[in-house]
Coordinates of C-alpha atoms and ligand atoms in Angstrom, one line a residue:
X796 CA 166.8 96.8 119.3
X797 CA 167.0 93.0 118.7
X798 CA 163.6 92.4 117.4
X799 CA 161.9 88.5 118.3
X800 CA 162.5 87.1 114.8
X801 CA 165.8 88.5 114.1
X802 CA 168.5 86.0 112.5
X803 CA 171.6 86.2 114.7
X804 CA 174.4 83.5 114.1
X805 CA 177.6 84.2 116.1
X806 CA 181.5 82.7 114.9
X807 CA 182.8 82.2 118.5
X808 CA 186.9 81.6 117.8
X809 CA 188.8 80.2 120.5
X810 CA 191.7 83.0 120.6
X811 CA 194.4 80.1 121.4
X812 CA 196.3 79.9 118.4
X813 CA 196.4 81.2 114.3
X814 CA 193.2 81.1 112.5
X815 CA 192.3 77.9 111.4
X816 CA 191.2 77.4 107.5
X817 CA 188.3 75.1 109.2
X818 CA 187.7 78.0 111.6
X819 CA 187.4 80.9 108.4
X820 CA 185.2 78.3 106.7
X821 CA 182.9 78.5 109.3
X822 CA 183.3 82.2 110.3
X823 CA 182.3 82.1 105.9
X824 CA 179.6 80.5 106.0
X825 CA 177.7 82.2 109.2
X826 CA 178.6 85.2 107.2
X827 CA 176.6 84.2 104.2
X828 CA 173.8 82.9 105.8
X829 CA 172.8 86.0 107.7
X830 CA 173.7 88.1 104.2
X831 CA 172.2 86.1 102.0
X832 CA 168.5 86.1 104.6
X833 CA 168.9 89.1 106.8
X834 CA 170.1 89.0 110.1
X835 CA 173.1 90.0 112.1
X836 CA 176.7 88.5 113.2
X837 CA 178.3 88.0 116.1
X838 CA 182.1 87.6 116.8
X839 CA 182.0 86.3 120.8
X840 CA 185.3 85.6 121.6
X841 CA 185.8 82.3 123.7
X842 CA 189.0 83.7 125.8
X843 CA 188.1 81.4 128.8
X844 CA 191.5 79.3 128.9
X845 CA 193.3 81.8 130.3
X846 CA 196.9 79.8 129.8
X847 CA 196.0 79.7 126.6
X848 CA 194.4 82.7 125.4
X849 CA 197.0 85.4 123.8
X850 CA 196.2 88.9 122.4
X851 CA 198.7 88.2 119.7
X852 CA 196.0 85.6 118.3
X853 CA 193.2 87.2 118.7
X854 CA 194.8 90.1 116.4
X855 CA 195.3 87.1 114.1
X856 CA 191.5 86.3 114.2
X857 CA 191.1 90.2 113.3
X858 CA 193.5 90.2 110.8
X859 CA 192.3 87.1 109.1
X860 CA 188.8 88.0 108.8
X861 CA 189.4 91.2 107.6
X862 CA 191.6 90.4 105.3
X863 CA 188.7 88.0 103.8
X864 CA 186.0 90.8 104.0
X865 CA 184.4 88.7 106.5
X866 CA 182.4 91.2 108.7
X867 CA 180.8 91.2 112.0
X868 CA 178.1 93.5 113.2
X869 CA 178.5 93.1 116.7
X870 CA 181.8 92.3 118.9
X871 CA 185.4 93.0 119.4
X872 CA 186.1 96.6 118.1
X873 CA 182.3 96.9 117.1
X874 CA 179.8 96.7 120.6
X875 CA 176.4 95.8 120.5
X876 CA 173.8 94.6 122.4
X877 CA 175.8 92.5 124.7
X878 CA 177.7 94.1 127.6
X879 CA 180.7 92.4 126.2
X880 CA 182.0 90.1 123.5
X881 CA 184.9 88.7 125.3
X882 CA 183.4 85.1 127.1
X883 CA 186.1 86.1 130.1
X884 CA 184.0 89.2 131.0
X885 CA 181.2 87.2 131.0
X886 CA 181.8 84.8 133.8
X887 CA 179.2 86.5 136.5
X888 CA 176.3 86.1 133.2
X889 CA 177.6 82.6 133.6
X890 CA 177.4 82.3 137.0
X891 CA 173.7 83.8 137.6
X892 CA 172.9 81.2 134.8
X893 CA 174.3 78.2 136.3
X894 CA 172.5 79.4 140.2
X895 CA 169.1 79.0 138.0
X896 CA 170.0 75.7 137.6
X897 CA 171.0 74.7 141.1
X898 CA 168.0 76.6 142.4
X899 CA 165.9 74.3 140.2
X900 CA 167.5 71.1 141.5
X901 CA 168.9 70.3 137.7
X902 CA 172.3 70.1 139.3
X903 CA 174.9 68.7 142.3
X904 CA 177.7 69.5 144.1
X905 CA 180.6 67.0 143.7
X906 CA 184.1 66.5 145.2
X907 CA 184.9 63.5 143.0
X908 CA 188.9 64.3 141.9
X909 CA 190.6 62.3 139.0
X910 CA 189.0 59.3 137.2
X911 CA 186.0 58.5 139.6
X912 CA 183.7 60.6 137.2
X913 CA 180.0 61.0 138.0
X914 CA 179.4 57.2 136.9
X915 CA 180.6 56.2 139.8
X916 CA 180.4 58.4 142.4
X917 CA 177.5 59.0 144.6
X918 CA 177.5 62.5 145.5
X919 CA 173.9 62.9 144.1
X920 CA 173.0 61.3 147.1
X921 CA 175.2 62.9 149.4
X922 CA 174.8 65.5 151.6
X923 CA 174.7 68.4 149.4
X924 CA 174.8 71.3 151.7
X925 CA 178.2 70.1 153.3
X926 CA 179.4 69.1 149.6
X927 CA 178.3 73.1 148.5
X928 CA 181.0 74.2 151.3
X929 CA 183.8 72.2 150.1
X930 CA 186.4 73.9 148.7
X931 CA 186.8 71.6 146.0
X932 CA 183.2 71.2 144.9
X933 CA 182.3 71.3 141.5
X934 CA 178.9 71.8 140.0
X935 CA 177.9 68.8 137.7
X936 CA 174.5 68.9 135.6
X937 CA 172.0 66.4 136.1
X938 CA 171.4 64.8 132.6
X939 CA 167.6 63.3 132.7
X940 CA 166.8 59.7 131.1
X941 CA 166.0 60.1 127.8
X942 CA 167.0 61.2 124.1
X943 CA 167.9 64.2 122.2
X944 CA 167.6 64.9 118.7
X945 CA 168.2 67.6 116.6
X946 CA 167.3 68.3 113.5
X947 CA 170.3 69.7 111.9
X948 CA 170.1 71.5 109.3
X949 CA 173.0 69.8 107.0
X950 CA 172.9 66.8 108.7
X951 CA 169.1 66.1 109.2
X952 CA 167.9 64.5 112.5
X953 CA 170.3 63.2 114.6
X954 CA 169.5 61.2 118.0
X955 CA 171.7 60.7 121.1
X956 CA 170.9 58.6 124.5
X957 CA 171.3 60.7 127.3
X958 CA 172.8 57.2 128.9
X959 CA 175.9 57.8 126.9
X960 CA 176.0 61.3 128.5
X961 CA 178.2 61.8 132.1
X962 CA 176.8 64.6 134.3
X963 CA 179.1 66.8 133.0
X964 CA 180.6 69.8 134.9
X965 CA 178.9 73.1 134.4
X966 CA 181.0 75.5 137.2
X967 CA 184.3 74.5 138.5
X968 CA 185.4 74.4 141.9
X969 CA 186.9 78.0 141.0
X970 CA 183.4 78.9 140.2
X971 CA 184.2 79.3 136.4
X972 CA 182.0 77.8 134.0
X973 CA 182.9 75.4 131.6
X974 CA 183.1 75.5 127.5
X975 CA 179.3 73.9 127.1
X976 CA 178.1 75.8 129.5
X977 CA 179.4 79.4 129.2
X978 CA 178.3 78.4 125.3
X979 CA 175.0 78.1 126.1
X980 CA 174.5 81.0 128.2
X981 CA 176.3 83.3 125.8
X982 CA 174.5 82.1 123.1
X983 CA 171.2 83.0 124.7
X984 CA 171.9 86.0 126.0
X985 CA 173.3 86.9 122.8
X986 CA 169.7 86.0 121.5
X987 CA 171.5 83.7 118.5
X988 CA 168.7 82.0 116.4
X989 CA 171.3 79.7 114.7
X990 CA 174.4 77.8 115.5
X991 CA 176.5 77.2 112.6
X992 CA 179.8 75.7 113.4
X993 CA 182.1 72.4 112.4
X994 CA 181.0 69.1 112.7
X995 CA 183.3 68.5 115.6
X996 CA 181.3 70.1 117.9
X997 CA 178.4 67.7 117.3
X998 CA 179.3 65.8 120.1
X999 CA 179.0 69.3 122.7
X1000 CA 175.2 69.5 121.0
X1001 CA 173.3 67.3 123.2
X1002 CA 174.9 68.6 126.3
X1003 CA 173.8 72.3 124.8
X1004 CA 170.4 71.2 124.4
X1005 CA 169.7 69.8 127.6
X1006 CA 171.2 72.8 129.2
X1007 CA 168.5 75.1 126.9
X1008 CA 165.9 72.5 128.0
X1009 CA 166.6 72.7 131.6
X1010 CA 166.7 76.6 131.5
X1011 CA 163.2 76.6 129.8
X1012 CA 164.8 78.2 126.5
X1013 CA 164.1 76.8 122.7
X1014 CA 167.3 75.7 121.6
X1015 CA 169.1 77.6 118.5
X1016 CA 168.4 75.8 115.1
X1017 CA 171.6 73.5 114.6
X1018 CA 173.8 73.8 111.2
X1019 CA 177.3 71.6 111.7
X1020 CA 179.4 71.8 108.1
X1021 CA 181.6 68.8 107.3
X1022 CA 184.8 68.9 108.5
X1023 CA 187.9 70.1 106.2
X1024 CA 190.1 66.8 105.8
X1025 CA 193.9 66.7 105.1
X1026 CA 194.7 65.0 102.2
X1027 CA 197.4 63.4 103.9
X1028 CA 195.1 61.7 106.0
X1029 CA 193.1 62.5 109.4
X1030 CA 192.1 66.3 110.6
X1031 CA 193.6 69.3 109.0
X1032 CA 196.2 70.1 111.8
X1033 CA 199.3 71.2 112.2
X1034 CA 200.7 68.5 113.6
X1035 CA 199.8 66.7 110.8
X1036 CA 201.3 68.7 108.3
X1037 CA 204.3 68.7 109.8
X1038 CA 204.8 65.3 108.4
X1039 CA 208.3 64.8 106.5
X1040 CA 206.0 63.2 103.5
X1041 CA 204.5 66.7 103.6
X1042 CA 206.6 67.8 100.4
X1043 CA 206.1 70.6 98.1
X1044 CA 206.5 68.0 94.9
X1045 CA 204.0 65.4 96.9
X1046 CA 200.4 65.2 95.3
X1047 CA 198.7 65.8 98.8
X1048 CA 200.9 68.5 99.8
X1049 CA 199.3 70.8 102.3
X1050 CA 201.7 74.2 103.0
X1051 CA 199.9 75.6 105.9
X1052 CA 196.5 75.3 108.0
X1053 CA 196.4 78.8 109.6
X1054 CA 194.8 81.5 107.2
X1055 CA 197.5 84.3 107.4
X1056 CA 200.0 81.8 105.5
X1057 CA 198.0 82.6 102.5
X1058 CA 198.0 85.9 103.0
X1059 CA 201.7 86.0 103.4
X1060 CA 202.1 84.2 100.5
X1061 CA 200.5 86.1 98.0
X1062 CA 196.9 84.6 98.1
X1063 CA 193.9 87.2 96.7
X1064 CA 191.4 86.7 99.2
X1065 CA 188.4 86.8 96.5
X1066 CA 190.0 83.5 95.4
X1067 CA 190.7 82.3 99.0
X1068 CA 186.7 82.5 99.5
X1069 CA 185.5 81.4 96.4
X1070 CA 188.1 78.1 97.1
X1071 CA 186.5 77.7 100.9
X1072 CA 182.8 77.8 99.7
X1073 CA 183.2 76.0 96.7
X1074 CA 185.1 73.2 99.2
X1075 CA 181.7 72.5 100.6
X1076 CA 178.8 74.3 99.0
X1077 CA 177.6 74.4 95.1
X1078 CA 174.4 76.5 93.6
X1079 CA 173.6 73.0 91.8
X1080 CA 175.8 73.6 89.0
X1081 CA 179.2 73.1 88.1
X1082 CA 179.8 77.0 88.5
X1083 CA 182.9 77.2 89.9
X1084 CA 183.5 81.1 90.4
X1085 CA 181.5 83.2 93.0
X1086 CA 183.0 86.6 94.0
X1087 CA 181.7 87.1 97.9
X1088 CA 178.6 89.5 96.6
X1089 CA 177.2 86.1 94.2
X1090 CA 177.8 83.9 97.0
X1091 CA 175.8 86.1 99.3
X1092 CA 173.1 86.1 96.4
X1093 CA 173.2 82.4 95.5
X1094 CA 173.9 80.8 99.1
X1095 CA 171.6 78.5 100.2
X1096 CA 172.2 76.4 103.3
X1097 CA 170.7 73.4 101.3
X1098 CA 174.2 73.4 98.9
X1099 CA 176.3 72.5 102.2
X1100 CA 177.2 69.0 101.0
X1101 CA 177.3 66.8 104.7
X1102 CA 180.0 64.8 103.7
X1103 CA 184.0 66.2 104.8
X1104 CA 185.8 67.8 102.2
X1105 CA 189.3 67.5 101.1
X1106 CA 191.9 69.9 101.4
X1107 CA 193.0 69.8 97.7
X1108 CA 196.2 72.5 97.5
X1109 CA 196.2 72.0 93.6
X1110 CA 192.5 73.1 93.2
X1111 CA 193.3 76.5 95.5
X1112 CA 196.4 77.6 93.6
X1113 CA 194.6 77.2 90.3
X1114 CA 191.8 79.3 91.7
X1115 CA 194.4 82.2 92.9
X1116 CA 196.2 81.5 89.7
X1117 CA 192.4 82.4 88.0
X1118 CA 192.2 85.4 89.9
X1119 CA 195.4 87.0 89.3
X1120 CA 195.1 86.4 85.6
X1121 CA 191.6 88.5 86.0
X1122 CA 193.2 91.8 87.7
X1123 CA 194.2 94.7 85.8
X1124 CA 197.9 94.8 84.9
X1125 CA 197.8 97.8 87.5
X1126 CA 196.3 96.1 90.3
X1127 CA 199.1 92.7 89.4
X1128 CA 202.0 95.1 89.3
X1129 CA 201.0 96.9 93.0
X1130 CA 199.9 93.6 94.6
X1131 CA 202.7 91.7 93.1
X1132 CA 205.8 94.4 93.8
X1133 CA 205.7 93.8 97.5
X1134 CA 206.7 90.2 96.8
X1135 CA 209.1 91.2 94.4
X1136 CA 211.0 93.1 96.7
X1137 CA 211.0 91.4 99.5
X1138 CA 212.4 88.1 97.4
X1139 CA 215.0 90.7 95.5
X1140 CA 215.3 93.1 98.0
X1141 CA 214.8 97.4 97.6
X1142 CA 218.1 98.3 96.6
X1143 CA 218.5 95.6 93.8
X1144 CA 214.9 96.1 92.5
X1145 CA 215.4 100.3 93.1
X1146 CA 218.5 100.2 90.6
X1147 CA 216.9 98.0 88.1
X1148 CA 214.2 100.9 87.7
X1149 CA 210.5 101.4 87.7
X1150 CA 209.8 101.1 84.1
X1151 CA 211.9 97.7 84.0
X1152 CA 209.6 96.4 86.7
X1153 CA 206.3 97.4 84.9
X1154 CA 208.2 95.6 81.9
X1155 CA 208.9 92.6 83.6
X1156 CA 206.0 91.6 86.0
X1157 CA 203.3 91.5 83.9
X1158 CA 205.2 89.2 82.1
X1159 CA 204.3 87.1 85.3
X1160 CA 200.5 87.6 85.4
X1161 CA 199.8 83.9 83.5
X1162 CA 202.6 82.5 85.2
X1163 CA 202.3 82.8 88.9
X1164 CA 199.4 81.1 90.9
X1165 CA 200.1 83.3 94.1
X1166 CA 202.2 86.1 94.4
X1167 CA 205.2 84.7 96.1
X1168 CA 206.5 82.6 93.2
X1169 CA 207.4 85.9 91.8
X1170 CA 210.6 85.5 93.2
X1171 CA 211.8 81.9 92.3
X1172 CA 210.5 82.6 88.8
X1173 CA 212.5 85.9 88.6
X1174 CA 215.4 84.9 90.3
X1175 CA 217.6 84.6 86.8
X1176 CA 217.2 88.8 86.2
X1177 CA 219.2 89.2 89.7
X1178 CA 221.8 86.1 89.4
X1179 CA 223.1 84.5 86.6
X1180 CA 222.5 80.8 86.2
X1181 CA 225.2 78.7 87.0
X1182 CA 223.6 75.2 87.1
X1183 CA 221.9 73.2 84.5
X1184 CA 220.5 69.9 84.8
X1185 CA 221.4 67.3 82.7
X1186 CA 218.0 66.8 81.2
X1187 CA 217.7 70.5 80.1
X1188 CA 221.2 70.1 78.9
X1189 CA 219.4 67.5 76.7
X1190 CA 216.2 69.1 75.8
X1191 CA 217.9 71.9 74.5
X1192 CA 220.2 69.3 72.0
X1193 CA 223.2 70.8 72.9
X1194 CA 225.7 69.6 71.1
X1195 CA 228.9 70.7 69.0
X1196 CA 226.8 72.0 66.0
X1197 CA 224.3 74.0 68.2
X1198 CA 227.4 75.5 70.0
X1199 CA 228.9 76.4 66.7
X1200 CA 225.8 77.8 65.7
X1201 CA 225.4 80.3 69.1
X1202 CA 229.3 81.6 68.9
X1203 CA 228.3 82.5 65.0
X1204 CA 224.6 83.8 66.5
X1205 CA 226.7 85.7 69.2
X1206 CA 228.8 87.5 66.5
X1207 CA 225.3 88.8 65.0
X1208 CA 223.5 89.9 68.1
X1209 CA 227.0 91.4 69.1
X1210 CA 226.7 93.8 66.2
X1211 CA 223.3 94.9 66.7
X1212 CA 223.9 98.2 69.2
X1213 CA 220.1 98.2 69.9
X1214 CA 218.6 95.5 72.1
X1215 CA 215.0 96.2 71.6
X1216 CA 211.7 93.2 71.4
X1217 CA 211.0 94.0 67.9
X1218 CA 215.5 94.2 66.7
X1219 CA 215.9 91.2 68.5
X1220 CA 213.0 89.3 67.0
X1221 CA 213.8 90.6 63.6
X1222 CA 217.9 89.5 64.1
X1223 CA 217.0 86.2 65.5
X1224 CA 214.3 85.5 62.9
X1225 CA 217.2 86.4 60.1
X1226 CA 219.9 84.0 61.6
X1227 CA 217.2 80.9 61.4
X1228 CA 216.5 82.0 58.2
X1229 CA 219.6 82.2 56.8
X1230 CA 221.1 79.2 58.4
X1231 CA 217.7 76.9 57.6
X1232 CA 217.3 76.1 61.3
X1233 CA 214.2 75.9 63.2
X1234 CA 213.9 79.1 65.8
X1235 CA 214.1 76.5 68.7
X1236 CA 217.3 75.1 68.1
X1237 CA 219.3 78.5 68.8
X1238 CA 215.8 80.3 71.2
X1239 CA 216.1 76.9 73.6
X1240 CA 219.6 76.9 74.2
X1241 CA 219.7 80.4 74.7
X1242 CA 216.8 80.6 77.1
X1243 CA 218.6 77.8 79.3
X1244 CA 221.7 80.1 78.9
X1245 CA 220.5 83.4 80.3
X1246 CA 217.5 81.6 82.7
X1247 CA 219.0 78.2 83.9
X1248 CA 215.3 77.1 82.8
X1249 CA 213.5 76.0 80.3
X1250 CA 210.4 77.7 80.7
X1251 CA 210.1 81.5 80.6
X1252 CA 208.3 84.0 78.8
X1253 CA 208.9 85.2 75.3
X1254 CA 212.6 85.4 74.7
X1255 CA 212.4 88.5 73.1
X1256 CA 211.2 89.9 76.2
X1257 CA 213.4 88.4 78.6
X1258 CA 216.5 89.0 76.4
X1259 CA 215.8 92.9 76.1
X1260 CA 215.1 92.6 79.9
X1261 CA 218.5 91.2 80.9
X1262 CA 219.9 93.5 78.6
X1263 CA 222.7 93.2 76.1
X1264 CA 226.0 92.7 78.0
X1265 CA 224.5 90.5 80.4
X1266 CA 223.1 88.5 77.7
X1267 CA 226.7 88.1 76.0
X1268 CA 228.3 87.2 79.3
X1269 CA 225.5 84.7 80.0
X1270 CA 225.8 83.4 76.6
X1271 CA 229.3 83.1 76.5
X1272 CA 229.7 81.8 79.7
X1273 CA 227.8 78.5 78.9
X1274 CA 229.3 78.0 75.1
X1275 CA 232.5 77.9 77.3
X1276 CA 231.4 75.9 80.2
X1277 CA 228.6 73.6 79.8
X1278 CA 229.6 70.3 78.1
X1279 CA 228.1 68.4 75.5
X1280 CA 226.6 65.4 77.3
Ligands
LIG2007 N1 185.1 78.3 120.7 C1 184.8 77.1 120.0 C2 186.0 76.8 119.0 O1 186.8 77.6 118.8 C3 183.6 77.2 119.2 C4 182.3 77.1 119.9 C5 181.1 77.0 119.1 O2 181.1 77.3 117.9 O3 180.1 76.6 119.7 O4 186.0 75.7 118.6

């Protein structure tokens, strides 16, 4: 039973689209708050644009907060005290709410169309009883004279003149309620203590609280987190990312807004909520790591900083990059092989082996920042390289003396029948030895030969990887075919 003083905070998604990283945030942060004091969420989902409204997203919403260990104790899939969770099931809840209000005179009919809003039209004055009758009627609130202020609890008090408030539209001439309204009569018959949600609802609050004030009912305590900004400018949308200076190499590069993108792409979600909190809460410190549990212990509503954060796609990736480097080499192989494969495909990855693979990825652990680099930065076991830049040609110092040097070095390694770590570090170690060379001027060209890179891991371990013809071939190939520039 809900008990008087019972913390309820509901996330209340709009099930129009993908999950929104602003959206997560917020479903986050109601999470922690009723962890961290006691209390219980809600998941109401706001299904009332039918047009809009798809099943496919709402399994997104699911999805999303699952994947992120964000739990709900009463909705979709759960029940509770509410005779549904879906705001379209709702509508005659709505509708017994919204007769209170016309029974107490707190509203009017109206059968203004288009542009002439409430401002101008008289139907207030009008005769009401015909106006009820007309098909097209709507029902429009009465806002009283006055102001309304909240006392938020990020943003502190915030006033608002009713003047700058239209008699807004509670039912339609469909008899549906509107977003505001169904809000506030869900919210209260949900019995929700707390309304914790994104700034950009700030401007629905007033409207809210005169609706609780005309229905006799204490509004919910306010909390409205900063927005999440795009780097590139303007709200985090994806319209807005869509924009052609939106490039991987760009400093404000933003790959994607809805949450199953990272989840796609190899993001751990421990280190997709630390990033979120961290984006607009702190414990006072410069603590930067917070598995979900710690957040839950340290959150306090007073670390919500006011002020709109930046989306910062650097700062997440060195996170997830954090994360990975902190699994077991067990849990990197399993969560890493699925990208693997799909970038390689079964067969080629099937035939290369499983103790190859648990060889090579954990080579990877320190070198990928989400999971789906893998296969970019593994490409080179699969293909050989055929194209090298001009500037690695030059790193490398490839010139007539270093190619000399690799035909001889290719004689050696030619005559070793074992291509082990610890015969090729010994064989290679020799060669430099003998010939008075530093290790780099024969390792660098040969990395670029067998990768097409520069960076890789140890050579020793990539060499024994790609194995000992291939190696030759590779080698070979680019004494013969890359010219000295
Ligand atoms: N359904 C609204 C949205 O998705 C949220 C409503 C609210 O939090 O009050 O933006």
């Amino acid at each position: 039973m809900m008990t008087e003083r019972e913390i309820r905070v509901r996330f209340a998604p709009s099930p129009t689209g993908q999950l929104h990283i602003g959206s997560v945030r917020t479903a986050l942060f109601n999470y922690l708050f009723v962890k961290s004091g006691g209390g219980k969420m809600v998941l109401r989902i706001e299904d009332t644009d039918e047009q809009r409204s798809t099943e496919e997203s709402l399994r997104t919403i699911i999805d999303g907060l699952r994947w992120l260990g964000i739990d709900w104790d009463e909705g979709p899939e759960k029940g509770g005290i509410a005779e549904s969770y879906y705001q379209s099931e709702r509508v005659e809840i709505h509708r017994e709410y919204a007769q209170k209000l016309i029974d107490a005179g707190k509203t009017y009919y109206c059968d203004c169309t288009g542009d002439e809003g409430p401002t101008t039209c008289n139907c207030k004055n009008k005769d009401q009883e015909a106006l009820k009758n007309s098909p097209n009627s709507v029902v429009r609130f009465n806002i009283p004279d006055g102001i309304t202020e909240i006392d938020d609890l990020i943003r502190g008090k915030v006033k608002f003149n009713n003047l700058d408030i239209k008699d807004f539209v509670i039912l339609k001439s469909n008899g549906n309620p509107v977003y505001n309204f169904a809000v506030v009569v869900d919210d209260i018959t949900m019995g929700i203590t707390h309304v914790i949600r994104g700034d950009d609802h700030l401007s629905n609050t007033p409207k809210q609280i005169l609706l609780y004030k005309a229905l006799g009912v204490e509004p919910p305590i306010m909390a409205h987190l900063p927005l999440i900004l795009s780097p590139l400018g303007g709200k985090l949308s994806k319209r807005q990312i869509a924009k052609p200076q939106n490039t991987p190499d760009s400093q404000n590069y933003v790959p994607a807004v809805n949450v199953e993108w990272y989840c796609e792409n190899g993001f751990l979600p421990e280190a997709f909520v630390n990033y979120l909190a961290r984006l607009c809460w702190s414990n006072g410190t410069d603590e930067e790591f917070f598995t979900l549990d710690e957040l839950i212990e340290k959150f306090s509503m007073k670390g919500i900083s006011p002020t709109a954060a930046l989306y910062d796609w650097k700062k997440l990736k060195w996170y997830n990059g954090n994360y990975i480097r902190n699994l077991s080499v067990e849990r990197f192989i399993d969560e890493c092989m699925p990208f693997f494969i799909k970038a390689h495909g079964k067969e080629a990855v099937d035939e290369k082996g499983e103790e190859w693979c648990s060889k090579l990825l954990p080579l990877y652990q320190e070198r990928v920042e989400y999971f789906a680099e893998i296969g970019d930065k593994t490409k080179f076991y699969f293909e050989r390289p055929v194209e090298f830049t001009p500037k690695d040609i030059k790193k490398v110092k490839w010139n007539d003396e270093t190619r000399d040097l690799l035909k001889e070095f290719l004689l050696d390694i030619c005559a070793k029948s074992d291509f082990t770590v610890e015969n090729l570090e010994s064989t290679i170690n020799q060669f430099t030895e003998q010939k008075e060379i530093k290790l780099g001027r024969i390792m660098q060209p040969i990395r670029l030969a067998v990768s097409g890179t520069r960076a890789t891991p140890g050579l020793y371990d990539v060499l024994n990887l790609i194995g000992k013809e291939e190696t030759i071939e590779r080698v070979k190939w680019f004494i013969d075919n890359v010219d000295v520039i």
